């Protein structure tokens, strides 16, 4: 099946949103940031506001709606939110019709370095809980991934070219 979508998954701070436009440019694809789509559908102005005005379940339902809306998309790089892997139907919808799932594997120390202002990430506020979540999710990201790249110590250009090479050999 020809490559229709690249789905970037990984923990908060793994670089999904900043890598998506670069990768899209290299592939001649468009890109979409799932968190921005969620905010646009929420009536709120930020992820933090969705969590505080509503709750985590409402956020996850919006996230699932966005994943469903991307089911038949093509020529698209999708930067997902870190928790998208929590519902398996999200991954089925996103990968439907020629999607390749790329896991940006990043150490927890690097996540903290990349997100110095954790106030915009509701699930990064409590460091002990965040590290527990990180450990719980790691095997799930690996399980969902078609391709895994480690990101620590690499700049966005290097990562982008690594992923393009891996995508070429994956097909
Ligand atoms: C979340 C990650 C965030 C955002 C929300 C929940 C998570 O996206 O979707 O705060 O559950 O890991 P990023 O991974 O883009 O920070």
Coordinates of N, CA, C and O and ligand atoms in Angstrom, one line a residue:
X1 N 0.8 -1.2 0.0 CA 0.0 0.0 0.0 C 0.9 1.3 0.0 O 1.8 1.3 0.8
X2 N 0.6 2.2 -0.9 CA 1.4 3.4 -0.9 C 1.3 4.2 0.4 O 0.3 4.2 1.1
X3 N 2.4 4.9 0.8 CA 2.4 5.7 2.0 C 1.3 6.9 1.9 O 1.4 7.7 1.0
X4 N 0.3 6.9 2.8 CA -0.7 7.9 2.8 C -0.5 8.9 3.9 O -0.8 10.1 3.8
X5 N -0.1 8.4 5.1 CA 0.0 9.2 6.3 C 1.2 8.8 7.1 O 1.6 7.6 7.1
X6 N 1.9 9.7 7.7 CA 2.9 9.4 8.8 C 2.3 9.9 10.1 O 1.9 11.1 10.2
X7 N 2.2 9.0 11.1 CA 1.6 9.3 12.3 C 2.8 9.4 13.4 O 3.4 8.3 13.7
X8 N 3.0 10.5 13.9 CA 4.1 10.7 14.9 C 3.5 10.5 16.3 O 2.6 11.2 16.7
X9 N 4.1 9.5 17.0 CA 3.6 9.3 18.4 C 4.8 9.4 19.3 O 6.0 9.3 18.9
X10 N 4.5 9.7 20.6 CA 5.6 9.8 21.6 C 5.1 10.6 22.7 O 4.1 11.3 22.7
X11 N 5.9 10.6 23.8 CA 5.6 11.3 25.0 C 5.6 12.8 24.8 O 6.3 13.3 23.8
X12 N 5.0 13.6 25.7 CA 5.1 15.1 25.6 C 6.6 15.4 25.5 O 7.4 14.8 26.2
X13 N 6.9 16.4 24.7 CA 8.3 16.9 24.6 C 9.2 16.0 23.7 O 10.4 16.3 23.6
X14 N 8.6 15.0 23.0 CA 9.4 14.2 22.1 C 9.7 14.9 20.8 O 10.5 14.4 20.0
X15 N 9.0 16.0 20.5 CA 9.3 16.7 19.3 C 8.3 16.5 18.1 O 8.6 16.9 17.0
X16 N 7.2 15.9 18.4 CA 6.2 15.6 17.4 C 5.8 16.8 16.6 O 5.8 16.8 15.3
X17 N 5.4 17.9 17.3 CA 4.8 19.1 16.6 C 5.9 19.8 15.8 O 5.6 20.4 14.8
X18 N 7.1 19.8 16.3 CA 8.1 20.6 15.6 C 8.6 19.8 14.4 O 9.0 20.3 13.4
X19 N 8.6 18.5 14.5 CA 9.1 17.6 13.4 C 8.1 17.5 12.3 O 8.5 17.4 11.1
X20 N 6.8 17.6 12.6 CA 5.8 17.3 11.6 C 5.9 18.2 10.3 O 5.9 17.7 9.2
X21 N 6.1 19.5 10.5 CA 6.2 20.4 9.3 C 7.4 20.1 8.5 O 7.3 20.1 7.2
X22 N 8.5 19.8 9.1 CA 9.8 19.4 8.4 C 9.6 18.2 7.6 O 10.0 18.1 6.4
X23 N 9.0 17.2 8.2 CA 8.8 15.9 7.6 C 7.8 16.0 6.4 O 8.0 15.5 5.3
X24 N 6.8 16.8 6.7 CA 5.8 17.0 5.6 C 6.4 17.7 4.4 O 6.2 17.3 3.3
X25 N 7.3 18.6 4.7 CA 7.9 19.3 3.6 C 8.8 18.4 2.8 O 8.8 18.4 1.6
X26 N 9.5 17.5 3.5 CA 10.4 16.6 2.8 C 9.6 15.6 1.9 O 10.1 15.1 0.9
X27 N 8.4 15.2 2.4 CA 7.6 14.2 1.7 C 6.7 14.8 0.7 O 6.0 14.1 -0.1
X28 N 6.5 16.2 0.7 CA 5.5 16.8 -0.1 C 4.1 16.6 0.4 O 3.1 16.6 -0.4
X29 N 4.0 16.4 1.7 CA 2.7 16.1 2.3 C 2.3 17.4 3.1 O 3.1 18.3 3.3
X30 N 1.0 17.5 3.5 CA 0.6 18.5 4.4 C 0.8 18.0 5.8 O 1.1 16.8 6.0
X31 N 0.6 18.8 6.9 CA 0.7 18.3 8.2 C -0.4 18.9 9.1 O -1.0 19.9 8.7
X32 N -0.7 18.1 10.1 CA -1.7 18.6 11.0 C -1.3 18.3 12.5 O -0.6 17.3 12.7
X33 N -1.6 19.2 13.4 CA -1.3 19.0 14.8 C -2.6 18.6 15.5 O -3.5 19.4 15.6
X34 N -2.7 17.4 16.0 CA -3.9 16.9 16.6 C -4.4 17.8 17.7 O -5.6 18.1 17.9
X35 N -3.4 18.2 18.6 CA -3.8 19.1 19.7 C -4.5 20.4 19.2 O -5.5 20.8 19.8
X36 N -4.0 21.0 18.2 CA -4.6 22.2 17.6 C -6.1 21.9 17.1 O -7.0 22.7 17.3
X37 N -6.2 20.7 16.5 CA -7.6 20.4 16.0 C -8.5 20.2 17.2 O -9.7 20.5 17.1
X38 N -8.0 19.6 18.3 CA -8.8 19.3 19.5 C -9.3 20.7 20.1 O -10.4 20.9 20.4
X39 N -8.3 21.6 20.2 CA -8.6 22.9 20.7 C -9.7 23.6 19.8 O -10.7 24.2 20.3
X40 N -9.5 23.5 18.5 CA -10.5 24.1 17.6 C -11.9 23.6 17.8 O -12.9 24.3 17.6
X41 N -12.0 22.3 18.1 CA -13.3 21.7 18.3 C -13.9 21.9 19.7 O -15.0 21.5 20.0
X42 N -13.1 22.4 20.6 CA -13.5 22.4 22.1 C -14.2 23.6 22.6 O -14.8 23.5 23.6
X43 N -14.1 24.7 21.9 CA -14.7 26.0 22.4 C -13.8 26.5 23.5 O -14.1 27.5 24.2
X44 N -12.6 26.0 23.7 CA -11.6 26.5 24.7 C -10.4 27.1 23.9 O -10.3 26.9 22.7
X45 N -9.5 27.7 24.6 CA -8.4 28.3 23.9 C -7.1 27.6 24.2 O -6.1 27.9 23.6
X46 N -7.1 26.6 25.0 CA -5.9 25.8 25.3 C -6.3 24.4 25.8 O -7.4 24.2 26.3
X47 N -5.3 23.5 25.8 CA -5.5 22.2 26.4 C -5.8 22.3 27.9 O -6.7 21.6 28.4
X48 N -5.0 23.1 28.5 CA -5.2 23.3 30.0 C -6.6 23.7 30.3 O -7.2 23.2 31.3
X49 N -7.2 24.6 29.5 CA -8.6 25.0 29.7 C -9.6 23.9 29.5 O -10.6 23.7 30.2
X50 N -9.3 23.0 28.5 CA -10.2 21.8 28.3 C -10.2 20.9 29.5 O -11.2 20.5 30.0
X51 N -9.0 20.7 30.1 CA -8.9 19.8 31.3 C -9.6 20.5 32.5 O -10.2 19.8 33.3
X52 N -9.4 21.8 32.6 CA -9.9 22.4 33.8 C -11.4 22.8 33.7 O -12.2 22.6 34.7
X53 N -11.9 23.2 32.5 CA -13.3 23.5 32.4 C -14.2 22.2 32.3 O -15.3 22.1 32.7
X54 N -13.6 21.2 31.7 CA -14.3 19.9 31.5 C -13.6 18.9 32.3 O -13.4 19.0 33.5
X55 N -13.0 17.8 31.7 CA -12.2 16.8 32.4 C -11.4 16.0 31.4 O -11.5 16.3 30.2
X56 N -10.6 15.1 31.9 CA -9.7 14.4 31.0 C -10.5 13.5 30.0 O -10.1 13.4 28.8
X57 N -11.7 13.0 30.4 CA -12.5 12.1 29.5 C -13.0 12.9 28.4 O -13.0 12.5 27.2
X58 N -13.4 14.2 28.6 CA -13.9 15.0 27.6 C -12.8 15.3 26.6 O -13.0 15.2 25.4
X59 N -11.6 15.6 27.1 CA -10.4 15.8 26.2 C -10.2 14.5 25.4 O -10.0 14.6 24.2
X60 N -10.2 13.3 26.0 CA -9.9 12.1 25.3 C -11.0 11.8 24.2 O -10.7 11.3 23.2
X61 N -12.3 12.2 24.5 CA -13.3 12.0 23.5 C -13.1 12.9 22.3 O -13.3 12.5 21.2
X62 N -12.7 14.2 22.6 CA -12.4 15.1 21.4 C -11.2 14.5 20.6 O -11.2 14.6 19.4
X63 N -10.2 14.0 21.4 CA -9.0 13.4 20.7 C -9.4 12.2 19.8 O -9.0 12.1 18.6
X64 N -10.4 11.4 20.3 CA -10.9 10.3 19.5 C -11.7 10.8 18.2 O -11.6 10.2 17.1
X65 N -12.4 11.9 18.4 CA -13.2 12.5 17.3 C -12.2 12.9 16.2 O -12.4 12.7 15.0
X66 N -11.1 13.6 16.6 CA -10.1 14.0 15.7 C -9.5 12.9 15.0 O -9.3 12.9 13.7
X67 N -9.1 11.8 15.7 CA -8.5 10.6 15.1 C -9.5 10.0 14.1 O -9.1 9.6 12.9
X68 N -10.8 10.0 14.4 CA -11.7 9.4 13.4 C -11.8 10.3 12.2 O -11.9 9.8 11.0
X69 N -11.7 11.6 12.4 CA -11.8 12.6 11.2 C -10.6 12.4 10.3 O -10.7 12.8 9.1
X70 N -9.5 11.8 10.8 CA -8.3 11.7 9.9 C -8.2 10.3 9.3 O -7.2 10.0 8.6
X71 N -9.2 9.5 9.5 CA -9.2 8.1 9.0 C -8.9 8.0 7.5 O -8.1 7.2 7.1
X72 N -9.6 8.8 6.8 CA -9.5 8.7 5.3 C -8.5 9.7 4.7 O -8.5 9.9 3.5
X73 N -7.8 10.4 5.5 CA -6.9 11.4 5.0 C -5.7 10.8 4.3 O -5.4 9.6 4.4
X74 N -5.1 11.6 3.4 CA -3.9 11.1 2.7 C -2.9 12.2 2.5 O -3.3 13.4 2.6
X75 N -1.7 11.9 2.2 CA -0.6 12.9 2.0 C -0.5 13.8 3.2 O -0.5 15.0 3.1
X76 N -0.5 13.2 4.4 CA -0.5 14.0 5.6 C 0.4 13.4 6.7 O 0.5 12.2 6.8
X77 N 1.1 14.3 7.3 CA 1.9 14.0 8.5 C 1.1 14.5 9.7 O 0.6 15.6 9.8
X78 N 0.9 13.6 10.7 CA 0.0 13.9 11.8 C 0.9 13.9 13.1 O 1.5 12.9 13.5
X79 N 0.9 15.1 13.8 CA 1.5 15.1 15.1 C 0.4 14.9 16.1 O -0.5 15.6 16.2
X80 N 0.5 13.7 16.8 CA -0.5 13.4 17.8 C -0.2 14.0 19.1 O 0.9 14.4 19.4
X81 N -1.2 13.9 20.1 CA -0.9 14.2 21.5 C -0.3 12.9 22.1 O -0.6 11.8 21.7
X82 N 0.4 13.1 23.2 CA 1.1 12.0 23.8 C 0.2 10.8 24.3 O 0.7 9.7 24.4
X83 N -1.0 11.1 24.5 CA -1.9 10.1 25.1 C -2.8 9.4 24.1 O -3.7 8.6 24.4
X84 N -2.5 9.7 22.8 CA -3.4 9.1 21.7 C -3.4 7.6 21.7 O -4.4 7.0 21.4
X85 N -2.3 7.0 22.2 CA -2.2 5.6 22.2 C -3.1 4.9 23.3 O -3.2 3.7 23.3
X86 N -3.7 5.7 24.1 CA -4.5 5.2 25.2 C -5.8 4.5 24.7 O -6.4 3.7 25.5
X87 N -6.2 4.8 23.5 CA -7.4 4.1 23.0 C -7.0 3.5 21.7 O -6.6 4.2 20.7
X88 N -7.1 2.2 21.6 CA -6.6 1.4 20.4 C -7.3 1.8 19.1 O -6.7 1.8 18.0
X89 N -8.6 2.2 19.3 CA -9.3 2.6 18.0 C -8.7 3.9 17.4 O -8.8 4.1 16.2
X90 N -8.1 4.7 18.3 CA -7.4 5.9 17.7 C -6.4 5.5 16.7 O -6.2 6.0 15.6
X91 N -5.6 4.5 17.2 CA -4.4 4.1 16.3 C -5.0 3.4 15.0 O -4.4 3.6 14.0
X92 N -6.1 2.6 15.2 CA -6.6 2.0 14.0 C -7.1 3.1 13.0 O -6.9 3.0 11.8
X93 N -7.8 4.1 13.5 CA -8.3 5.2 12.6 C -7.1 5.9 12.0 O -7.2 6.2 10.8
X94 N -6.1 6.3 12.8 CA -5.0 7.1 12.2 C -4.3 6.3 11.2 O -3.8 6.9 10.2
X95 N -4.0 5.0 11.4 CA -3.2 4.2 10.5 C -4.0 3.7 9.3 O -3.4 3.1 8.4
X96 N -5.3 3.8 9.3 CA -6.1 3.3 8.3 C -5.7 3.8 6.9 O -5.4 5.0 6.7
X97 N -5.7 2.9 5.9 CA -5.4 3.3 4.5 C -4.0 3.7 4.2 O -3.8 4.6 3.5
X98 N -3.0 3.1 4.8 CA -1.7 3.4 4.4 C -0.9 4.3 5.3 O -0.1 5.2 4.9
X99 N -1.3 4.3 6.6 CA -0.5 5.1 7.6 C 0.6 4.3 8.2 O 0.5 3.1 8.5
X100 N 1.7 5.0 8.4 CA 2.9 4.4 9.1 C 3.1 5.2 10.4 O 3.2 6.4 10.4
X101 N 3.2 4.4 11.5 CA 3.3 5.0 12.8 C 4.8 5.1 13.2 O 5.5 4.1 13.2
X102 N 5.2 6.3 13.5 CA 6.6 6.5 13.9 C 6.7 7.0 15.3 O 6.1 8.0 15.7
X103 N 7.4 6.2 16.2 CA 7.6 6.5 17.6 C 8.8 7.3 17.8 O 9.9 6.9 17.5
X104 N 8.7 8.5 18.3 CA 9.9 9.4 18.7 C 10.2 9.0 20.1 O 9.6 9.6 21.1
X105 N 11.2 8.1 20.3 CA 11.5 7.7 21.6 C 12.5 8.6 22.3 O 13.6 8.9 21.7
X106 N 12.1 9.2 23.4 CA 12.9 10.2 24.1 C 13.0 9.9 25.6 O 12.0 9.4 26.1
X107 N 14.1 10.1 26.2 CA 14.3 9.8 27.6 C 13.5 10.8 28.4 O 13.2 11.9 28.0
X108 N 13.1 10.4 29.7 CA 12.3 11.3 30.5 C 13.2 12.5 30.9 O 12.6 13.6 30.9
X109 N 14.5 12.3 31.1 CA 15.3 13.5 31.4 C 15.3 14.5 30.2 O 15.2 15.7 30.4
X110 N 15.3 14.0 29.0 CA 15.3 14.9 27.8 C 13.9 15.6 27.7 O 13.8 16.7 27.3
X111 N 12.8 14.9 28.0 CA 11.5 15.5 28.0 C 11.5 16.7 28.9 O 11.0 17.8 28.6
X112 N 12.0 16.5 30.1 CA 12.0 17.6 31.1 C 12.9 18.8 30.6 O 12.5 19.9 30.8
X113 N 14.0 18.4 29.9 CA 14.8 19.5 29.4 C 14.1 20.3 28.3 O 14.2 21.5 28.2
X114 N 13.3 19.6 27.5 CA 12.7 20.2 26.3 C 11.4 21.0 26.7 O 10.9 21.8 25.9
X115 N 10.9 20.6 27.9 CA 9.6 21.3 28.3 C 9.9 22.1 29.6 O 9.4 21.6 30.7
X116 N 10.6 23.2 29.6 CA 11.0 23.9 30.8 C 9.7 24.5 31.5 O 9.6 24.5 32.7
X117 N 8.8 24.9 30.7 CA 7.5 25.5 31.2 C 6.4 24.4 31.1 O 5.8 24.2 30.1
X118 N 6.3 23.7 32.2 CA 5.3 22.5 32.2 C 3.9 23.0 32.5 O 3.0 22.1 32.4
X119 N 3.6 24.3 32.6 CA 2.3 24.7 33.0 C 1.3 24.5 31.9 O 0.1 24.3 32.1
X120 N 1.8 24.4 30.6 CA 0.8 24.2 29.5 C 0.5 22.8 29.3 O -0.4 22.4 28.5
X121 N 1.2 21.9 30.1 CA 0.9 20.4 29.9 C 0.3 19.9 31.2 O 1.0 19.6 32.2
X122 N -1.0 19.8 31.3 CA -1.7 19.3 32.5 C -1.1 18.1 33.1 O -1.0 17.9 34.3
X123 N -0.6 17.1 32.3 CA -0.1 15.9 32.8 C 1.4 15.9 33.1 O 1.9 14.8 33.5
X124 N 2.0 17.0 33.0 CA 3.4 17.1 33.4 C 3.6 17.9 34.7 O 4.8 18.1 35.1
X125 N 2.5 18.3 35.3 CA 2.6 19.2 36.5 C 3.2 18.4 37.6 O 4.1 19.0 38.3
X126 N 2.8 17.2 37.9 CA 3.3 16.4 39.0 C 4.4 15.5 38.5 O 4.1 14.5 37.7
X127 N 5.6 15.7 38.8 CA 6.7 15.0 38.2 C 6.7 13.5 38.5 O 7.1 12.7 37.6
X128 N 6.3 13.2 39.7 CA 6.3 11.7 40.1 C 5.2 11.0 39.2 O 5.5 10.0 38.6
X129 N 4.0 11.6 39.1 CA 3.0 11.0 38.3 C 3.4 11.0 36.8 O 3.1 10.0 36.1
X130 N 4.1 12.1 36.4 CA 4.5 12.1 35.0 C 5.5 11.0 34.6 O 5.4 10.4 33.6
X131 N 6.4 10.8 35.6 CA 7.4 9.7 35.3 C 6.7 8.3 35.3 O 7.1 7.5 34.5
X132 N 5.8 8.2 36.2 CA 5.0 6.9 36.2 C 4.3 6.7 34.9 O 4.3 5.6 34.2
X133 N 3.6 7.8 34.4 CA 2.9 7.7 33.1 C 3.9 7.4 32.0 O 3.6 6.5 31.1
X134 N 5.0 8.0 32.0 CA 6.1 7.8 31.0 C 6.4 6.3 31.0 O 6.5 5.7 29.9
X135 N 6.7 5.7 32.1 CA 7.1 4.3 32.2 C 5.9 3.4 31.7 O 6.2 2.4 31.1
X136 N 4.7 3.7 32.1 CA 3.6 2.9 31.7 C 3.4 2.9 30.2 O 3.0 1.9 29.6
X137 N 3.6 4.1 29.6 CA 3.3 4.3 28.2 C 4.4 3.7 27.3 O 4.1 3.3 26.1
X138 N 5.6 3.7 27.8 CA 6.7 3.3 26.9 C 6.4 2.0 26.1 O 6.6 2.0 24.9
X139 N 6.0 0.9 26.8 CA 5.8 -0.3 26.0 C 4.6 -0.2 25.0 O 4.6 -0.9 24.0
X140 N 3.7 0.7 25.4 CA 2.5 0.9 24.5 C 2.9 1.6 23.2 O 2.6 1.2 22.1
X141 N 3.8 2.6 23.4 CA 4.3 3.3 22.2 C 5.1 2.3 21.3 O 4.9 2.3 20.1
X142 N 5.9 1.5 21.9 CA 6.7 0.5 21.2 C 5.8 -0.5 20.4 O 6.1 -0.8 19.3
X143 N 4.8 -0.9 21.1 CA 3.8 -1.8 20.5 C 3.1 -1.2 19.3 O 2.9 -1.9 18.3
X144 N 2.8 0.1 19.4 CA 2.0 0.7 18.3 C 2.8 1.1 17.1 O 2.3 1.3 16.0
X145 N 4.2 1.2 17.3 CA 5.0 1.7 16.3 C 5.4 0.8 15.2 O 5.6 -0.4 15.4
X146 N 5.4 1.3 14.0 CA 6.0 0.6 12.8 C 7.4 0.9 12.8 O 8.2 0.0 12.4
X147 N 7.8 2.1 13.1 CA 9.2 2.6 13.1 C 9.5 3.3 14.4 O 8.6 4.1 14.8
X148 N 10.6 3.0 15.0 CA 11.0 3.8 16.2 C 12.3 4.5 16.0 O 13.3 3.9 15.4
X149 N 12.4 5.8 16.3 CA 13.7 6.5 16.3 C 13.9 7.1 17.6 O 13.0 7.7 18.3
X150 N 15.2 7.0 18.1 CA 15.5 7.7 19.3 C 15.9 9.1 19.0 O 16.5 9.4 18.0
X151 N 15.4 10.0 19.9 CA 15.6 11.5 19.5 C 16.7 12.2 20.4 O 17.1 13.3 20.0
X152 N 17.1 11.6 21.5 CA 18.0 12.3 22.4 C 19.3 12.6 21.6 O 19.8 11.8 20.9
X153 N 19.7 13.9 21.7 CA 21.0 14.3 21.1 C 21.0 14.5 19.6 O 22.0 14.7 19.0
X154 N 19.7 14.4 19.0 CA 19.6 14.6 17.6 C 18.9 15.9 17.3 O 17.9 16.2 18.0
X155 N 19.3 16.7 16.3 CA 18.5 17.8 15.9 C 17.4 17.4 15.0 O 17.3 16.3 14.5
X156 N 16.5 18.4 14.7 CA 15.3 18.0 13.9 C 15.6 17.6 12.5 O 15.0 16.7 11.9
X157 N 16.7 18.3 11.9 CA 17.0 17.9 10.6 C 17.6 16.5 10.5 O 17.2 15.7 9.6
X158 N 18.4 16.1 11.5 CA 18.9 14.7 11.5 C 17.8 13.7 11.6 O 17.8 12.7 10.9
X159 N 16.9 14.1 12.5 CA 15.8 13.1 12.8 C 14.9 13.0 11.5 O 14.5 11.9 11.2
X160 N 14.7 14.1 10.9 CA 13.8 14.1 9.7 C 14.5 13.2 8.6 O 13.8 12.3 8.0
X161 N 15.8 13.3 8.4 CA 16.4 12.5 7.4 C 16.5 11.1 7.8 O 16.3 10.2 7.0
X162 N 16.7 10.8 9.1 CA 16.6 9.4 9.6 C 15.3 8.7 9.3 O 15.2 7.6 8.8
X163 N 14.2 9.5 9.5 CA 12.9 9.0 9.4 C 12.6 8.7 7.9 O 12.0 7.7 7.5
X164 N 13.0 9.7 7.0 CA 12.8 9.5 5.6 C 13.5 8.2 5.1 O 12.9 7.4 4.4
X165 N 14.7 8.0 5.6 CA 15.4 6.8 5.2 C 14.7 5.5 5.6 O 14.5 4.6 4.9
X166 N 14.2 5.6 6.9 CA 13.5 4.4 7.4 C 12.2 4.2 6.7 O 11.8 3.0 6.5
X167 N 11.5 5.3 6.3 CA 10.2 5.1 5.6 C 10.5 4.5 4.2 O 9.7 3.7 3.8
X168 N 11.6 4.9 3.6 CA 11.9 4.3 2.3 C 12.1 2.8 2.3 O 11.6 2.1 1.5
X169 N 12.8 2.4 3.4 CA 13.0 0.9 3.5 C 11.8 0.2 4.1 O 11.7 -1.0 3.9
X170 N 10.9 0.9 4.7 CA 9.8 0.3 5.3 C 8.8 -0.2 4.2 O 8.1 -1.2 4.3
X171 N 8.7 0.7 3.1 CA 7.7 0.4 2.1 C 7.9 -0.8 1.2 O 9.1 -1.2 1.1
Ligands
LIG1 C1 -1.1 14.7 26.5 C2 -0.2 15.3 25.6 C3 -0.4 16.6 25.1 C4 -1.9 16.9 25.0 C5 -2.5 16.7 26.4 C6 -2.4 15.3 26.9 C7 -0.8 13.3 27.0 O1 0.2 16.7 23.8 O2 -2.5 16.1 24.1 O3 -1.9 17.6 27.3 O4 -1.7 12.6 27.5 O5 0.4 12.9 27.0 P1 1.8 16.7 23.5 O6 2.2 15.3 23.5 O7 1.8 17.3 22.1 O8 2.4 17.6 24.5

